[in-house]
Amino acid sequence: MFFQNTWNAVSHFKIENRKISTVLGFAALGFIVMLLLGRMFTVMELRSLERDYRQNQSRFSYLEEDLDTSCRKYLVALKSEGVGSIR
């Protein structure tokens, strides 16, 4: 009788231990999935920011060239009117 009760307690402990291991395994798996999703979204956000930065740099260089062209045209127009030769 004593051994039978002991065996029941041991088998019950094994079943409970297996349940706990399963729960901990799923919790660890869920945590890893959350970390991977966070990493994926972070990489997507960084790529989006890099793309926006490159587009802004391209836009700035275009505006800078346009400004230089306008400045040269303005100086040529001033010189053609004779304003540039007045001291």
PDB file of C-alpha atoms in Angstrom:
ATOM      1  CA  MET A   1       0.000   0.000   0.000  1.00  0.00           C
ATOM      2  CA  PHE A   2       2.777   2.404   0.888  1.00  0.00           C
ATOM      3  CA  PHE A   3       4.601   1.659  -2.342  1.00  0.00           C
ATOM      4  CA  GLN A   4       1.422   2.027  -4.344  1.00  0.00           C
ATOM      5  CA  ASN A   5       0.771   5.478  -2.846  1.00  0.00           C
ATOM      6  CA  THR A   6       4.379   6.430  -3.430  1.00  0.00           C
ATOM      7  CA  TRP A   7       4.161   5.309  -7.050  1.00  0.00           C
ATOM      8  CA  ASN A   8       0.958   7.294  -7.557  1.00  0.00           C
ATOM      9  CA  ALA A   9       2.604  10.376  -6.085  1.00  0.00           C
ATOM     10  CA  VAL A  10       5.667   9.951  -8.304  1.00  0.00           C
ATOM     11  CA  SER A  11       3.599   9.413 -11.453  1.00  0.00           C
ATOM     12  CA  HIS A  12       1.422  12.400 -10.547  1.00  0.00           C
ATOM     13  CA  PHE A  13       4.573  14.497 -10.057  1.00  0.00           C
ATOM     14  CA  LYS A  14       5.859  13.375 -13.470  1.00  0.00           C
ATOM     15  CA  ILE A  15       2.578  14.401 -15.095  1.00  0.00           C
ATOM     16  CA  GLU A  16       2.602  17.773 -13.317  1.00  0.00           C
ATOM     17  CA  ASN A  17       6.264  18.242 -14.178  1.00  0.00           C
ATOM     18  CA  ARG A  18       5.502  17.482 -17.827  1.00  0.00           C
ATOM     19  CA  LYS A  19       2.675  20.051 -17.799  1.00  0.00           C
ATOM     20  CA  ILE A  20       4.940  22.675 -16.267  1.00  0.00           C
ATOM     21  CA  SER A  21       7.659  21.918 -18.821  1.00  0.00           C
ATOM     22  CA  THR A  22       5.136  22.248 -21.629  1.00  0.00           C
ATOM     23  CA  VAL A  23       3.886  25.579 -20.320  1.00  0.00           C
ATOM     24  CA  LEU A  24       7.433  26.884 -19.872  1.00  0.00           C
ATOM     25  CA  GLY A  25       8.342  25.681 -23.366  1.00  0.00           C
ATOM     26  CA  PHE A  26       5.399  27.497 -24.928  1.00  0.00           C
ATOM     27  CA  ALA A  27       6.192  30.611 -22.886  1.00  0.00           C
ATOM     28  CA  ALA A  28       9.813  30.552 -24.087  1.00  0.00           C
ATOM     29  CA  LEU A  29       8.674  30.000 -27.669  1.00  0.00           C
ATOM     30  CA  GLY A  30       6.225  32.901 -27.400  1.00  0.00           C
ATOM     31  CA  PHE A  31       8.946  35.152 -26.006  1.00  0.00           C
ATOM     32  CA  ILE A  32      11.302  34.249 -28.858  1.00  0.00           C
ATOM     33  CA  VAL A  33       8.554  34.949 -31.408  1.00  0.00           C
ATOM     34  CA  MET A  34       7.913  38.344 -29.784  1.00  0.00           C
ATOM     35  CA  LEU A  35      11.624  39.180 -29.973  1.00  0.00           C
ATOM     36  CA  LEU A  36      11.773  38.170 -33.633  1.00  0.00           C
ATOM     37  CA  LEU A  37       8.706  40.265 -34.466  1.00  0.00           C
ATOM     38  CA  GLY A  38      10.207  43.247 -32.652  1.00  0.00           C
ATOM     39  CA  ARG A  39      13.449  42.824 -34.568  1.00  0.00           C
ATOM     40  CA  MET A  40      11.578  42.530 -37.864  1.00  0.00           C
ATOM     41  CA  PHE A  41       9.555  45.690 -37.242  1.00  0.00           C
ATOM     42  CA  THR A  42      12.694  47.565 -36.142  1.00  0.00           C
ATOM     43  CA  VAL A  43      14.513  46.605 -39.346  1.00  0.00           C
ATOM     44  CA  MET A  44      11.510  47.638 -41.434  1.00  0.00           C
ATOM     45  CA  GLU A  45      11.368  51.016 -39.658  1.00  0.00           C
ATOM     46  CA  LEU A  46      15.108  51.606 -40.138  1.00  0.00           C
ATOM     47  CA  ARG A  47      14.864  50.793 -43.848  1.00  0.00           C
ATOM     48  CA  SER A  48      11.960  53.202 -44.182  1.00  0.00           C
ATOM     49  CA  LEU A  49      13.923  55.954 -42.429  1.00  0.00           C
ATOM     50  CA  GLU A  50      16.977  55.315 -44.629  1.00  0.00           C
ATOM     51  CA  ARG A  51      14.812  55.518 -47.755  1.00  0.00           C
ATOM     52  CA  ASP A  52      13.288  58.808 -46.573  1.00  0.00           C
ATOM     53  CA  TYR A  53      16.770  60.147 -45.793  1.00  0.00           C
ATOM     54  CA  ARG A  54      18.035  59.264 -49.281  1.00  0.00           C
ATOM     55  CA  GLN A  55      14.979  60.872 -50.881  1.00  0.00           C
ATOM     56  CA  ASN A  56      15.494  64.029 -48.816  1.00  0.00           C
ATOM     57  CA  GLN A  57      19.187  64.171 -49.732  1.00  0.00           C
ATOM     58  CA  SER A  58      18.280  63.852 -53.408  1.00  0.00           C
ATOM     59  CA  ARG A  59      15.668  66.587 -53.049  1.00  0.00           C
ATOM     60  CA  PHE A  60      18.134  68.867 -51.231  1.00  0.00           C
ATOM     61  CA  SER A  61      20.797  68.413 -53.906  1.00  0.00           C
ATOM     62  CA  TYR A  62      18.224  69.192 -56.612  1.00  0.00           C
ATOM     63  CA  LEU A  63      17.097  72.342 -54.764  1.00  0.00           C
ATOM     64  CA  GLU A  64      20.708  73.396 -54.207  1.00  0.00           C
ATOM     65  CA  GLU A  65      21.474  73.063 -57.919  1.00  0.00           C
ATOM     66  CA  ASP A  66      18.294  74.971 -58.751  1.00  0.00           C
ATOM     67  CA  LEU A  67      19.262  77.721 -56.299  1.00  0.00           C
ATOM     68  CA  ASP A  68      22.762  78.007 -57.784  1.00  0.00           C
ATOM     69  CA  THR A  69      21.282  78.246 -61.279  1.00  0.00           C
ATOM     70  CA  SER A  70      18.827  80.944 -60.172  1.00  0.00           C
ATOM     71  CA  CYS A  71      21.598  82.877 -58.433  1.00  0.00           C
ATOM     72  CA  ARG A  72      23.770  82.790 -61.584  1.00  0.00           C
ATOM     73  CA  LYS A  73      20.845  83.896 -63.742  1.00  0.00           C
ATOM     74  CA  TYR A  74      20.137  86.759 -61.334  1.00  0.00           C
ATOM     75  CA  LEU A  75      23.776  87.917 -61.382  1.00  0.00           C
ATOM     76  CA  VAL A  76      23.874  87.736 -65.190  1.00  0.00           C
ATOM     77  CA  ALA A  77      20.677  89.802 -65.348  1.00  0.00           C
ATOM     78  CA  LEU A  78      22.127  92.406 -62.972  1.00  0.00           C
ATOM     79  CA  LYS A  79      25.328  92.678 -64.996  1.00  0.00           C
ATOM     80  CA  SER A  80      23.391  92.996 -68.250  1.00  0.00           C
ATOM     81  CA  GLU A  81      21.468  95.936 -66.781  1.00  0.00           C
ATOM     82  CA  GLY A  82      24.711  97.572 -65.734  1.00  0.00           C
ATOM     83  CA  VAL A  83      23.991  97.383 -62.014  1.00  0.00           C
ATOM     84  CA  GLY A  84      26.988  95.152 -61.399  1.00  0.00           C
ATOM     85  CA  SER A  85      29.463  97.737 -62.698  1.00  0.00           C
ATOM     86  CA  ILE A  86      28.420 100.484 -60.248  1.00  0.00           C
ATOM     87  CA  ARG A  87      30.800 100.832 -57.338  1.00  0.00           C
TER      88      ARG A  87
END
